[in-house]
XYZ file of C-alpha atoms in Angstrom:
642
model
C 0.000 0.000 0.000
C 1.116 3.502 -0.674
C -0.448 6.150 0.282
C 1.476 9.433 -0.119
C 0.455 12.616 1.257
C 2.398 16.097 0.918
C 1.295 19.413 2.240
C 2.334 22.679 0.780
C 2.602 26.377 1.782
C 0.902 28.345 -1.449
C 4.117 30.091 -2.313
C 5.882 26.932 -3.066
C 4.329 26.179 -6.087
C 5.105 29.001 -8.122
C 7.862 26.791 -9.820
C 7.567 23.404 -8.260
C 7.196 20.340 -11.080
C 4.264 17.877 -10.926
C 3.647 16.629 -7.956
C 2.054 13.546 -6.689
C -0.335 14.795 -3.792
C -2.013 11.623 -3.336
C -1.549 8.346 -5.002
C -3.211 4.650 -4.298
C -2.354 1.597 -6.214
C -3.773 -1.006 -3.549
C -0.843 -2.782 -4.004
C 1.910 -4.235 -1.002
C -1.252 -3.819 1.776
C 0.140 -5.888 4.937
C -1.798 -8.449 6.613
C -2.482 -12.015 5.655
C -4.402 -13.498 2.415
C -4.340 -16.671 3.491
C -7.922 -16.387 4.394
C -8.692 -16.134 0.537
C -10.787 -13.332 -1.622
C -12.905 -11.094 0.724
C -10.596 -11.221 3.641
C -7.590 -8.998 2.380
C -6.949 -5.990 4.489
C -8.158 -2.505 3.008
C -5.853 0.297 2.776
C -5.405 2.516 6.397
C -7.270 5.487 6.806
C -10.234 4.701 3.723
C -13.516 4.750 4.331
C -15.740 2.097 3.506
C -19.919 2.784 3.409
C -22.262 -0.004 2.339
C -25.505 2.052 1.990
C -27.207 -0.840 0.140
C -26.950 -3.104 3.171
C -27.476 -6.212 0.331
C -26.706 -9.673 -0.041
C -24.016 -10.058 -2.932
C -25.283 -13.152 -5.717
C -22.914 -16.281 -4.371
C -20.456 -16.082 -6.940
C -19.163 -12.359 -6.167
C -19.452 -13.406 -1.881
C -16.339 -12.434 -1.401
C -17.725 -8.354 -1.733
C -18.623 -8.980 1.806
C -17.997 -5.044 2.651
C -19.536 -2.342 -0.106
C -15.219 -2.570 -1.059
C -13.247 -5.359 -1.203
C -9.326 -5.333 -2.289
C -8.221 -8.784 -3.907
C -6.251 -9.255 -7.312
C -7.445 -8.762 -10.805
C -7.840 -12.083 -11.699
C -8.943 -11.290 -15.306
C -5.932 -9.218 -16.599
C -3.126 -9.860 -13.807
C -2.987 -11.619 -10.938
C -0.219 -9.620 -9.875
C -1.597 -6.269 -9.745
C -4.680 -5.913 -6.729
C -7.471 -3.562 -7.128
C -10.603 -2.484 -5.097
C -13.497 -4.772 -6.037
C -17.450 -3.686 -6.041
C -20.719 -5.597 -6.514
C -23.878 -4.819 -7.617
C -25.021 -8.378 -8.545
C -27.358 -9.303 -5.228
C -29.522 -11.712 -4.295
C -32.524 -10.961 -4.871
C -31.623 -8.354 -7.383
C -30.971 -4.619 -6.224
C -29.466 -1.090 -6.651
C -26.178 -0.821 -5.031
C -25.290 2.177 -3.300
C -21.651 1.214 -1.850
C -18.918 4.004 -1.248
C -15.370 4.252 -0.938
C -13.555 7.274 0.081
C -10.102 8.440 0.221
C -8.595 10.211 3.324
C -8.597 13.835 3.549
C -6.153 15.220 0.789
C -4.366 18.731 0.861
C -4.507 21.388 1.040
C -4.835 21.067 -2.635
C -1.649 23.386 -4.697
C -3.292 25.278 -7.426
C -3.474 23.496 -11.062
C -4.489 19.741 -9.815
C -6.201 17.068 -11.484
C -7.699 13.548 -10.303
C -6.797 10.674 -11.932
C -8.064 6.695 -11.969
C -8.321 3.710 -13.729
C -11.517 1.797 -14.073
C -12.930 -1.430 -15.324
C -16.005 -3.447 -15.716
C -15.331 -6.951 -16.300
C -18.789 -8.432 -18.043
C -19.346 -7.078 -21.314
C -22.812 -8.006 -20.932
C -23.349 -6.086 -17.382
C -21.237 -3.452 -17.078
C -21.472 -1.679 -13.900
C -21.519 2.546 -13.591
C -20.614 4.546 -11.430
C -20.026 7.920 -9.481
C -17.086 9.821 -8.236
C -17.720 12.724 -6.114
C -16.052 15.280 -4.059
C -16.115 17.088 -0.454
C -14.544 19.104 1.807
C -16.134 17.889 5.440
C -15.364 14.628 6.350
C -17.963 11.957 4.959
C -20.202 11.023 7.808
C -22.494 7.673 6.380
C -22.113 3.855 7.574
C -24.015 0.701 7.112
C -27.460 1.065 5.924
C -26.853 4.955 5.960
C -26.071 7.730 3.727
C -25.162 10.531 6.083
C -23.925 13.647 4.300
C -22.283 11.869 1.320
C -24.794 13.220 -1.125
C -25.925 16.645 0.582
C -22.535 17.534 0.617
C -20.649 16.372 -1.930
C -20.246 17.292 -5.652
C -20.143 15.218 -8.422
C -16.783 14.859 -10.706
C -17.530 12.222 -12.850
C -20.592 10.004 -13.768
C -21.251 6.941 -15.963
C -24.131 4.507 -16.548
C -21.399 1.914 -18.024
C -17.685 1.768 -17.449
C -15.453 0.210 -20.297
C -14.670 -3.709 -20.201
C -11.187 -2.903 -20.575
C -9.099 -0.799 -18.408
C -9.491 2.841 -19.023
C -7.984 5.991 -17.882
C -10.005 8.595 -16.242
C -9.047 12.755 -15.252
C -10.869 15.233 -13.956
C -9.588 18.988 -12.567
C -9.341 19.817 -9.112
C -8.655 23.469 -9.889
C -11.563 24.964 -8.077
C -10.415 23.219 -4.967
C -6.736 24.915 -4.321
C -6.110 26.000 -0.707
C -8.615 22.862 0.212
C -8.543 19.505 2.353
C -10.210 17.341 -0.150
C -12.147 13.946 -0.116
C -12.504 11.596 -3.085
C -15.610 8.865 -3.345
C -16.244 6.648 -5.384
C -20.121 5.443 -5.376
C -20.915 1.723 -7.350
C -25.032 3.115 -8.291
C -25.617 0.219 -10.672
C -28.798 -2.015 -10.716
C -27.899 -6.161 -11.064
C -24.464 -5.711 -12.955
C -21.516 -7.765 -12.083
C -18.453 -6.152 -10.652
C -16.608 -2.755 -10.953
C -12.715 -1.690 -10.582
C -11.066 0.744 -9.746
C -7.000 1.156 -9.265
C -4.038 3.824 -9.496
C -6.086 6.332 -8.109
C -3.694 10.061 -8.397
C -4.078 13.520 -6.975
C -1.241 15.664 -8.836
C -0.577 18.969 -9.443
C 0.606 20.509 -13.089
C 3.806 22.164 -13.986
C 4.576 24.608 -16.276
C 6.985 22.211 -18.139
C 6.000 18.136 -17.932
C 5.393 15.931 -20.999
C 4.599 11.967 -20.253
C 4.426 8.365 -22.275
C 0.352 8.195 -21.491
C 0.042 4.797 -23.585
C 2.215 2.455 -25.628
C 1.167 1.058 -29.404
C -0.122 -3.036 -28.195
C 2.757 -5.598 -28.803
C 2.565 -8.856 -30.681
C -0.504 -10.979 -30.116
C 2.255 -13.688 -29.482
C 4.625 -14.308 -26.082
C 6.544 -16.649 -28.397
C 7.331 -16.365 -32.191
C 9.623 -18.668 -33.867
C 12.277 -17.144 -35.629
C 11.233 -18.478 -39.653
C 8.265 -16.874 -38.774
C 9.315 -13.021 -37.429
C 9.078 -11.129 -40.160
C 7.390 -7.758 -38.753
C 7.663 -8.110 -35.273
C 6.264 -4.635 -34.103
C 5.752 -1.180 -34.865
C 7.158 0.859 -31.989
C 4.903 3.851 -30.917
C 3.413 5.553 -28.293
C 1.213 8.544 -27.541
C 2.780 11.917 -25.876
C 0.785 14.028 -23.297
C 1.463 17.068 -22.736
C 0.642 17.735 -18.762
C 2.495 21.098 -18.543
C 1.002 24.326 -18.593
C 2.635 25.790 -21.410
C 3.485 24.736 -25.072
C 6.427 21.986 -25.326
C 8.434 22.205 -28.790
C 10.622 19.785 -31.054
C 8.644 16.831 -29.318
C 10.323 13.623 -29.926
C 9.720 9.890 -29.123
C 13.091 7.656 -28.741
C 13.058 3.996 -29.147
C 15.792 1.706 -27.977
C 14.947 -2.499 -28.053
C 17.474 -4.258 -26.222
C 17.625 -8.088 -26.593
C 18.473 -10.515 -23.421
C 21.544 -9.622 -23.152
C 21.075 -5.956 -22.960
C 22.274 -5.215 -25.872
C 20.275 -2.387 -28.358
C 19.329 -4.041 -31.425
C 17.385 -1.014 -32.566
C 17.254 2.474 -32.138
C 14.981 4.963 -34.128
C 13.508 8.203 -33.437
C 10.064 9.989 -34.062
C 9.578 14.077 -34.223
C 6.624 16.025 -33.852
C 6.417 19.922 -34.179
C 5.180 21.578 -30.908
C 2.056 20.004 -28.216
C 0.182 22.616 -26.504
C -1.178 22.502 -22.728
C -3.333 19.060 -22.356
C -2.892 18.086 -26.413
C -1.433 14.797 -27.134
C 0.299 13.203 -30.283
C 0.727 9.801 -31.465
C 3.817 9.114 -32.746
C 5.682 5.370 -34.231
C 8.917 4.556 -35.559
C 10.087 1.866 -38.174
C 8.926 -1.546 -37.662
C 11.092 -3.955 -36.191
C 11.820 -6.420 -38.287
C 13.987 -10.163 -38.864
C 15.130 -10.316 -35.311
C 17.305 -13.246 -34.160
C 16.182 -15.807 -31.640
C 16.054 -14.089 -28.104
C 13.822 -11.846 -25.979
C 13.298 -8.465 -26.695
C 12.304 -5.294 -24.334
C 11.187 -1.727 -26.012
C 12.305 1.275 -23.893
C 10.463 4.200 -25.195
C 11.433 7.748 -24.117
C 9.554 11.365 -24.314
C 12.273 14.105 -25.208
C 11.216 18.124 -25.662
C 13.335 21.224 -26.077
C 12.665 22.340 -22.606
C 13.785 21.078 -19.372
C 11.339 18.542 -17.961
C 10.276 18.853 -14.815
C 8.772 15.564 -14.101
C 11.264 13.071 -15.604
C 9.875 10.011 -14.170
C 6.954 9.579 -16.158
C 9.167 10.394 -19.663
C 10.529 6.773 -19.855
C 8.538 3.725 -20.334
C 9.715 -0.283 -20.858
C 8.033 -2.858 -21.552
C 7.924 -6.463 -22.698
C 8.204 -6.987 -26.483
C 8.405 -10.664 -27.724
C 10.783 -14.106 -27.232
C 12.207 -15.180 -30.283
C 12.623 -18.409 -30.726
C 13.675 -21.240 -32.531
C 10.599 -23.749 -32.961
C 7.885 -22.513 -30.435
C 4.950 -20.606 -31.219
C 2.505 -19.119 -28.025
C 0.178 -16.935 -26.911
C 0.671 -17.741 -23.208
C 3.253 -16.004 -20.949
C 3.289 -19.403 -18.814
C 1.695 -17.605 -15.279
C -0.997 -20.545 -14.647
C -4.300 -18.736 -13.622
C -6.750 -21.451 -13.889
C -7.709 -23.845 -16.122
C -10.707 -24.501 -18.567
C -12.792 -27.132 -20.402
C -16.167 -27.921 -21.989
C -17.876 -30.262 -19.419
C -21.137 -30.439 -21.682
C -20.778 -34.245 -21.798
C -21.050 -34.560 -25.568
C -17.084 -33.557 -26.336
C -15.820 -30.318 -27.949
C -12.966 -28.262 -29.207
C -11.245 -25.539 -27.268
C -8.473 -23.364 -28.278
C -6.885 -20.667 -30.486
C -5.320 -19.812 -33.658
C -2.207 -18.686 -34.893
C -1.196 -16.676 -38.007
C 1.284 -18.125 -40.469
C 2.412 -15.699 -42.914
C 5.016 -18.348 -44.668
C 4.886 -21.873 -46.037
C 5.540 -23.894 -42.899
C 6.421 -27.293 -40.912
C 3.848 -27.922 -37.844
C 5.584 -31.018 -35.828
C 4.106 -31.088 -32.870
C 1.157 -29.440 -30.188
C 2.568 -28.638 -26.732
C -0.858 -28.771 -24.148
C -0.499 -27.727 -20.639
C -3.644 -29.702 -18.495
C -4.031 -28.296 -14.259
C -5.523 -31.953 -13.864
C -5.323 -35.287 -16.249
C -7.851 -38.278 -16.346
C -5.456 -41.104 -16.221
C -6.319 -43.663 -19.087
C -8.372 -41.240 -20.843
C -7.830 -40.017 -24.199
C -6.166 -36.262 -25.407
C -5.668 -35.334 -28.425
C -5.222 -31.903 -30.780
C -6.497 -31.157 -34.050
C -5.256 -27.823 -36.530
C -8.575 -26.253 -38.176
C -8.363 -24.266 -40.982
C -9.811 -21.179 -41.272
C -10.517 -20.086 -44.612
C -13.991 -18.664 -43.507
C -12.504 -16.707 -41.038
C -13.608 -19.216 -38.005
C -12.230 -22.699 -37.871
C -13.684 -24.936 -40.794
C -12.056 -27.904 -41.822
C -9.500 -30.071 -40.241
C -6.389 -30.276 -41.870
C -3.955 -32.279 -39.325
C -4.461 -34.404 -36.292
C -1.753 -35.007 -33.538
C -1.716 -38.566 -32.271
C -4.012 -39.428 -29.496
C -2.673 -40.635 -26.326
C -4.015 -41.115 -22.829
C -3.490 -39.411 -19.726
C -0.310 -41.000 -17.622
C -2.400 -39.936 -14.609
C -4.573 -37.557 -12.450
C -1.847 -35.140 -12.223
C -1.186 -32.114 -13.852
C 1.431 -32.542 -16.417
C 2.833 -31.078 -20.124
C 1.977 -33.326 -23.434
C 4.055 -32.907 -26.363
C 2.182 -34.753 -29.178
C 3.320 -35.364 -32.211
C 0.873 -34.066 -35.776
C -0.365 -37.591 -37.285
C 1.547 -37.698 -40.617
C 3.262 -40.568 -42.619
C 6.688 -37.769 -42.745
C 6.621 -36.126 -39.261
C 5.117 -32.997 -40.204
C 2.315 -31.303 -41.810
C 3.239 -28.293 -44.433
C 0.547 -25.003 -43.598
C 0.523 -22.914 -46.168
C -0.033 -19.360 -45.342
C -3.165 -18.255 -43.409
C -4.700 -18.325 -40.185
C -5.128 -21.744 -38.310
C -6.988 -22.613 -35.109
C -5.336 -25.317 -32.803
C -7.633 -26.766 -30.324
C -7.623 -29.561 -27.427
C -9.844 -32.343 -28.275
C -12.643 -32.981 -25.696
C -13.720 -36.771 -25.709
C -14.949 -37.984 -22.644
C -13.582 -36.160 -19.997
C -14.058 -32.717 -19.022
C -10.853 -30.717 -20.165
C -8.398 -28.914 -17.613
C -6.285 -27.096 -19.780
C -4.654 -24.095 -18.136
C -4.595 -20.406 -18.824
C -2.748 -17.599 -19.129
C -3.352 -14.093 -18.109
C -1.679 -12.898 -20.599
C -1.302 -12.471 -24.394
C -5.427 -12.471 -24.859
C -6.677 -10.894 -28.138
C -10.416 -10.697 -28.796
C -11.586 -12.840 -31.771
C -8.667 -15.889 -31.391
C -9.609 -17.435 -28.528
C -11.938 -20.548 -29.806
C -14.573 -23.149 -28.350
C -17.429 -25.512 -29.923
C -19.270 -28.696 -29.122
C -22.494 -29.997 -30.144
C -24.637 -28.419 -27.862
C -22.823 -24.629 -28.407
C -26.015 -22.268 -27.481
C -24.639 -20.247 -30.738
C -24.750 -22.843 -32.891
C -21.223 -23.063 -33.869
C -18.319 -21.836 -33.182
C -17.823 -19.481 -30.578
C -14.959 -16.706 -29.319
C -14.478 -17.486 -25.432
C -14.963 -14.412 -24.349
C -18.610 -14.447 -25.442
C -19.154 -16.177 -22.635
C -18.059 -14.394 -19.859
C -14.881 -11.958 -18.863
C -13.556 -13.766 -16.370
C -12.848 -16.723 -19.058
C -11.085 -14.562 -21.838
C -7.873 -15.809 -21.358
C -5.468 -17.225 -23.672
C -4.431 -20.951 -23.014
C -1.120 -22.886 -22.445
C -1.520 -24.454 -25.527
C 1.265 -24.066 -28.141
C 2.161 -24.967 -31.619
C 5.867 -26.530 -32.571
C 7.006 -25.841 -36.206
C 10.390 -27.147 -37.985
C 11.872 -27.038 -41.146
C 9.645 -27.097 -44.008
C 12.334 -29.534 -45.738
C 13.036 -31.412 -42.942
C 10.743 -34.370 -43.759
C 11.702 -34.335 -47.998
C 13.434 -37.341 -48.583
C 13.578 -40.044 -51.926
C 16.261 -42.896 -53.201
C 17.589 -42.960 -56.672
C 17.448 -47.022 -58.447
C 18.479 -48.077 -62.172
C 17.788 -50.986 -64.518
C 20.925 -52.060 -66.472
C 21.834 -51.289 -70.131
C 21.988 -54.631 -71.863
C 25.957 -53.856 -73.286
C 28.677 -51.676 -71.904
C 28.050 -49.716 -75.133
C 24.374 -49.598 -75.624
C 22.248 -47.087 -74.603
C 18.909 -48.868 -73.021
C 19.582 -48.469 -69.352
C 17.217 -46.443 -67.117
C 17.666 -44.602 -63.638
C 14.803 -43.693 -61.788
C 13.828 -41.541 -58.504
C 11.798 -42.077 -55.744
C 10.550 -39.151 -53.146
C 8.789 -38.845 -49.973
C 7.441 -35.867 -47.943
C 8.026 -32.028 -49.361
C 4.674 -30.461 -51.583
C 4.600 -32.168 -55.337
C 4.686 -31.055 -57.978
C 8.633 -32.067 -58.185
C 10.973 -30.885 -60.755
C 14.338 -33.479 -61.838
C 17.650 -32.484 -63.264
C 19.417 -35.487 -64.052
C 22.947 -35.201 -65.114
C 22.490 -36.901 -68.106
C 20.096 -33.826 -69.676
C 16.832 -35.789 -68.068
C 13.744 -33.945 -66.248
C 11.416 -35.987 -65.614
C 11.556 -38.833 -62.380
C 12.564 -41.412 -64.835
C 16.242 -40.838 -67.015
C 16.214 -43.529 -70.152
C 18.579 -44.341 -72.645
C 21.567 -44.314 -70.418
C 25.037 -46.374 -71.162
C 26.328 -47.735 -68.287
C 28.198 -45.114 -65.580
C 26.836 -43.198 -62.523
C 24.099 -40.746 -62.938
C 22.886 -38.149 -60.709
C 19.331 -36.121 -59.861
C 18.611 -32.872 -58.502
C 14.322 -32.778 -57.025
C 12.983 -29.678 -56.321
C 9.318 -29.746 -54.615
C 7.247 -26.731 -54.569
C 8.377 -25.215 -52.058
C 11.858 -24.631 -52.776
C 13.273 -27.766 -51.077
C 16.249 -29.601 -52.494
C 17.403 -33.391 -52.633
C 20.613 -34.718 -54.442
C 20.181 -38.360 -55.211
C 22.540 -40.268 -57.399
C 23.132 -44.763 -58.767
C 24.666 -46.553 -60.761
C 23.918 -48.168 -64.642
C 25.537 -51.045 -64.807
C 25.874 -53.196 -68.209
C 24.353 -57.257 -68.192
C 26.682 -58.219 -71.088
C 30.523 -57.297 -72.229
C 31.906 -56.223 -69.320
C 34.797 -58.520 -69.316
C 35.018 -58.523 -73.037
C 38.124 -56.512 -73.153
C 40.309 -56.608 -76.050
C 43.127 -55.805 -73.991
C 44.318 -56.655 -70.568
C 43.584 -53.378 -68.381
C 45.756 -52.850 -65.008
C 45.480 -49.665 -62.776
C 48.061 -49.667 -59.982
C 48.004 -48.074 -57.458
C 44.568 -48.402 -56.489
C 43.619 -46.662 -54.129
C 45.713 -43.919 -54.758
C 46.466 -40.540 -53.601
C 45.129 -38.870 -56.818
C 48.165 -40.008 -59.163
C 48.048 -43.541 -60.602
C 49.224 -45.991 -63.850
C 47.383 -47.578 -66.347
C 49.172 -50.556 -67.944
C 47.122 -51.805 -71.093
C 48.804 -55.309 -72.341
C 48.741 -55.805 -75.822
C 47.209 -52.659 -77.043
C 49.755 -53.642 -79.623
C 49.832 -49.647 -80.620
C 46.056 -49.580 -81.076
C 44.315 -46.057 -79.878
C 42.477 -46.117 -76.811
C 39.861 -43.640 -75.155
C 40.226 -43.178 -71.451
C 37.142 -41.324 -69.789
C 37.309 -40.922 -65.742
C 33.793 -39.557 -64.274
C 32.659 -38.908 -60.963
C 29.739 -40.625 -58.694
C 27.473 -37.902 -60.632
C 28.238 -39.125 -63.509
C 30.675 -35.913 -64.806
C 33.156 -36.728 -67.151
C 36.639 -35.341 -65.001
C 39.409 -36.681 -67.266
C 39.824 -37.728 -70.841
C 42.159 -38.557 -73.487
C 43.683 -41.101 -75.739
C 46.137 -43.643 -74.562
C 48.742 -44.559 -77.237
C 51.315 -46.853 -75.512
C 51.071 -49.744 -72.655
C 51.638 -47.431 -70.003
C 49.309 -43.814 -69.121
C 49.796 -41.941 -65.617
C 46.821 -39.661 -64.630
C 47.563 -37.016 -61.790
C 45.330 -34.571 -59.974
C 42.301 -36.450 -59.163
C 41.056 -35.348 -55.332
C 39.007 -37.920 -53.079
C 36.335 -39.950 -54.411
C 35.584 -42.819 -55.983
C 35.511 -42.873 -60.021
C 34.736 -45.396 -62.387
C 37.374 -45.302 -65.572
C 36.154 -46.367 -68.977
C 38.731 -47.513 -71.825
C 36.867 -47.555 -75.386
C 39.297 -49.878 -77.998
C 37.778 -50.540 -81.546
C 34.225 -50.333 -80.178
C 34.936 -52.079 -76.952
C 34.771 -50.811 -73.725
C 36.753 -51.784 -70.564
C 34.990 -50.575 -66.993
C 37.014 -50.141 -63.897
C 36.742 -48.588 -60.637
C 39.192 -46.355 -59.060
C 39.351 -44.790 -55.233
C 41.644 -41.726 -54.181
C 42.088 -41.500 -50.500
């Protein structure tokens, strides 16, 4: 708990930057939790009226006082709030207070600011906040003076569902002791927040980082897929009294390490009193595997006055190498179906380039031991999930226990090949009631999935239709590899019928990649089959579709003439470092044609041979096969250089 209070003589603040007067976060209260929701101690020195004198509904009990403070389990667990009601049983108008303690004497130029939320779309709770300068005098079942003497700030029928900034001047109250209420007035809603409640005064000279640009939807991104991680920006208040020039917004992301990776800068021309100004730099783009922070920074011509609130940093994105996720890995509850009938429940992912899914990570708070889990990928060509188009293995729960499956996608290669587009992964409800966990954080609106039979819409359904308090993001996480990881094929040949005739064939065989395939064979070939080939090696470049590359290579041997020779043929030494002899007996001065080719079939060497003896040098490592052609017959020998 903080609560800061600082009291001025009038003269001080003829030059004084912004100040904080007053400031409650509800955060680092003392006292024990232990005791659960509804028991957490309230800051000192507030005071707490429950006019209404009603019985909260039993799912918001723990409002057991008109305030309660407990964490904001919807958006983060780590940051507490104070909670309101207005959902009773039987229904009824709430009429619970919550005021600060006396503030001031108030400096000239200050303002009130708040954050609020409502967390049910679908009842969205209003409310009051009001102002006086006697001490509030209600209590249980009572209003006192809280209306009679007390002005009204600020008023809404609805506040937002997500969290929202509020201000409001205090300028007519300088020289005064101050309270601040704030008055839940709503009929059968669900539950109102409030947090970060400031009393400051202005400067002549202050500029502040009011709000930062959203990050990725994703915690995780692998690396083949980070193209355009982010576009830096942020939006520039001015808070000062008078005009701030040459505004500028400075961007440093620093990877894990520490290290700046980026740096770019945005200018604006001058921002008047209370004006603001949106301003982004380049995106950030092609980042290497790590985790990345943005620091963002608000710079002006003039001296600042109130440098702490110029800097902001925040989380950006992990890089990584294989692991795609929306989840930051904080467990804060899990989530299934339960209808009895099965169901899918999940979320998608965007893939913007041709890839390899291998595998579903799925997080469960609880397993069914000998019951089946499963995953399938939807696609999503309609713009909700459609069509399956891969299926991970199903396996079965080790045990009760909560526990992490890594399942492999069902394919005959290892992998399935997405194409780009937008694809919804889901846990597979069969006959037990899902536990998979989630995440307070990333949650986007619109990729968060569920459906079963029974679905009161009809079909498929975002979760947070449903109900606030669900519209998380799950611990459920796609695994992607190399998109030519699972390409694979062999290379087999019939023989030609003659060392000399051309009626041989080589032919290859693939696996895995996207067809169509395109062959290069080194004999001039492009189809999967080379014919017409005299005996010697051959080789075979495939190409699938997606850019993926194979070298395969055999052998054409010969079923007839091979030891035909018309001369005795001798290579020594064999192996050899790269220089050897050949010795032809009784070539009796006859011409001979010596070709040496490679495993690939390329022709390295050739020439005639004139007399009983021919030394060849320069050959590196390999194995060769040499051919000697005499009067139209052919002589075939291997040769190895070590």
């Amino acid at each position: 708990m903080k609560n800061l209070f600082f009291f001025f003589f009038f003269f001080a603040f003829s030059h004084l930057h912004a100040q904080i007067i007053f400031q409650e976060d509800f955060d680092g209260v003392g006292g024990s939790t232990a005791g659960g929701a509804g028991t957490y101690m309230f800051p000192s020195g507030w005071l707490l009226v429950n006019v209404d004198n009603l019985t909260p509904a039993s799912s918001v009990a723990y409002v057991n006082e008109a305030w309660e403070r407990r964490e904001d389990f919807a958006n983060n667990v780590t940051d507490s709030c104070a909670f309101s009601t207005s959902w009773y049983s039987p229904a009824g108008t709430a009429d619970d207070w919550m005021w600060t303690p006396p503030i001031g004497p108030l400096p000239v130029n200050c303002r009130l600011k708040w954050n609020g939320v409502a967390y049910d779309v679908s009842y969205l709770d209003g409310y009051e906040v009001r102002i006086m300068t006697v001490a509030p005098t209600g209590s249980t079942g009572v209003i006192g003076n809280m209306v009679t003497n007390s002005t009204v700030l600020y008023s809404t029928t609805a506040e937002s569902n997500s969290w929202t900034a509020h201000e409001v001047s205090l300028g007519s109250y300088a020289g005064q002791t101050v309270y601040i209420g704030f008055r839940n007035n709503s009929y059968d809603k669900f539950l109102l927040l409030i947090d970060d409640i400031v009393v400051e005064a202005i400067v002549n000279n202050d500029i502040a980082i009011s709000a930062t640009d959203a990050g990725p939807q994703y915690t995780m991104i692998p690396e083949m897929l980070a193209d355009t991680v982010c576009i830096p920006g942020a939006t520039i208040v001015n808070n000062g009294l008078m005009t701030a020039h040459n505004v500028s917004l400075q961007v440093d992301i620093t990877n894990d390490l520490g290290t700046i990776v980026y740096a770019d800068t945005a200018v604006a021309d001058s921002l008047t009193s209370g004006s603001t100004v949106h301003l982004a730099t380049d995106a950030f783009i092609n980042p290497a595997a790590g985790i990345y922070n943005v620091h963002y920074k608000a710079v002006m011509d003039e001296t600042d006055a109130q440098v702490s609130n110029d800097s902001i940093a925040k989380y950006c994105v992990e890089i990584t190498d294989s692991v795609y996720a929306r989840d930051n890995g904080i467990v804060s509850g899990s989530l299934g179906i339960g209808a009895g009938n099965g169901g899918y429940i999940g979320q998608d992912f965007h893939i913007p380039v041709t890839t390899a899914i291998t595998s579903v990570r799925m997080d469960f708070f609880r397993g069914y031991s000998g019951k089946q889990l499963g995953a399938a990928i939807w696609n999503m060509n309609a713009g909700v999930p459609d069509s399956i188009v891969a299926t991970t293995d199903t396996l079965f729960y080790i045990d009760d226990s909560a526990r992490t499956y890594i399942v492999p996608v069902h394919s005959p290669t290892g992998s399935i090949i997405l194409t780009p587009g937008d694809y919804a992964v889901t846990a597979i409800e069969f006959d037990s009631t899902l536990a998979l966990i989630n995440c307070p954080d990333i949650f986007t609106a619109g990729h968060v999935w569920v459906n079963w039979p029974t679905i009161p819409t009809g079909t498929w359904t975002n979760i947070e239709t449903f109900g606030a308090n669900i519209s998380h993001p799950f611990m459920l996480r796609l695994n992607v590899g190399d998109i030519c990881s699972s390409f694979s094929g062999t290379a087999a040949s019939t023989a030609a019928t003659c060392a000399t005739c051309a009626d041989g064939t080589a032919t290859a065989s693939v696996a895995g990649g996207l067809a169509p395939y395109t062959y290069a064979w080194s004999s001039g070939d492009t189809t999967a089959t080379a014919t017409g080939l005299i005996t010697g090696n051959y080789g075979v470049t495939v190409t699938d579709s997606l850019g993926c590359t194979i070298e395969l290579s055999t052998f054409v041997s010969f079923t007839d003439g091979v030891d035909e020779s018309v001369v005795s043929i001798s290579v020594y030494p064999n192996p050899s470092d790269g220089s050897f002899t050949i010795n032809a007996v009784d070539l009796n001065a006859q011409q001979a044609v010596i070709r040496i080719s490679d495993i690939t079939g390329r022709v390295v060497y050739s020439g005639v041979m004139n007399n009983d003896k021919f030394e060849v040098s320069g050959l590196s490592q390999g194995v060769y096969n040499l051919v000697i052609e005499v009067n139209g017959r052919t002589d075939v020998s291997k040769i190895v250089v070590e």
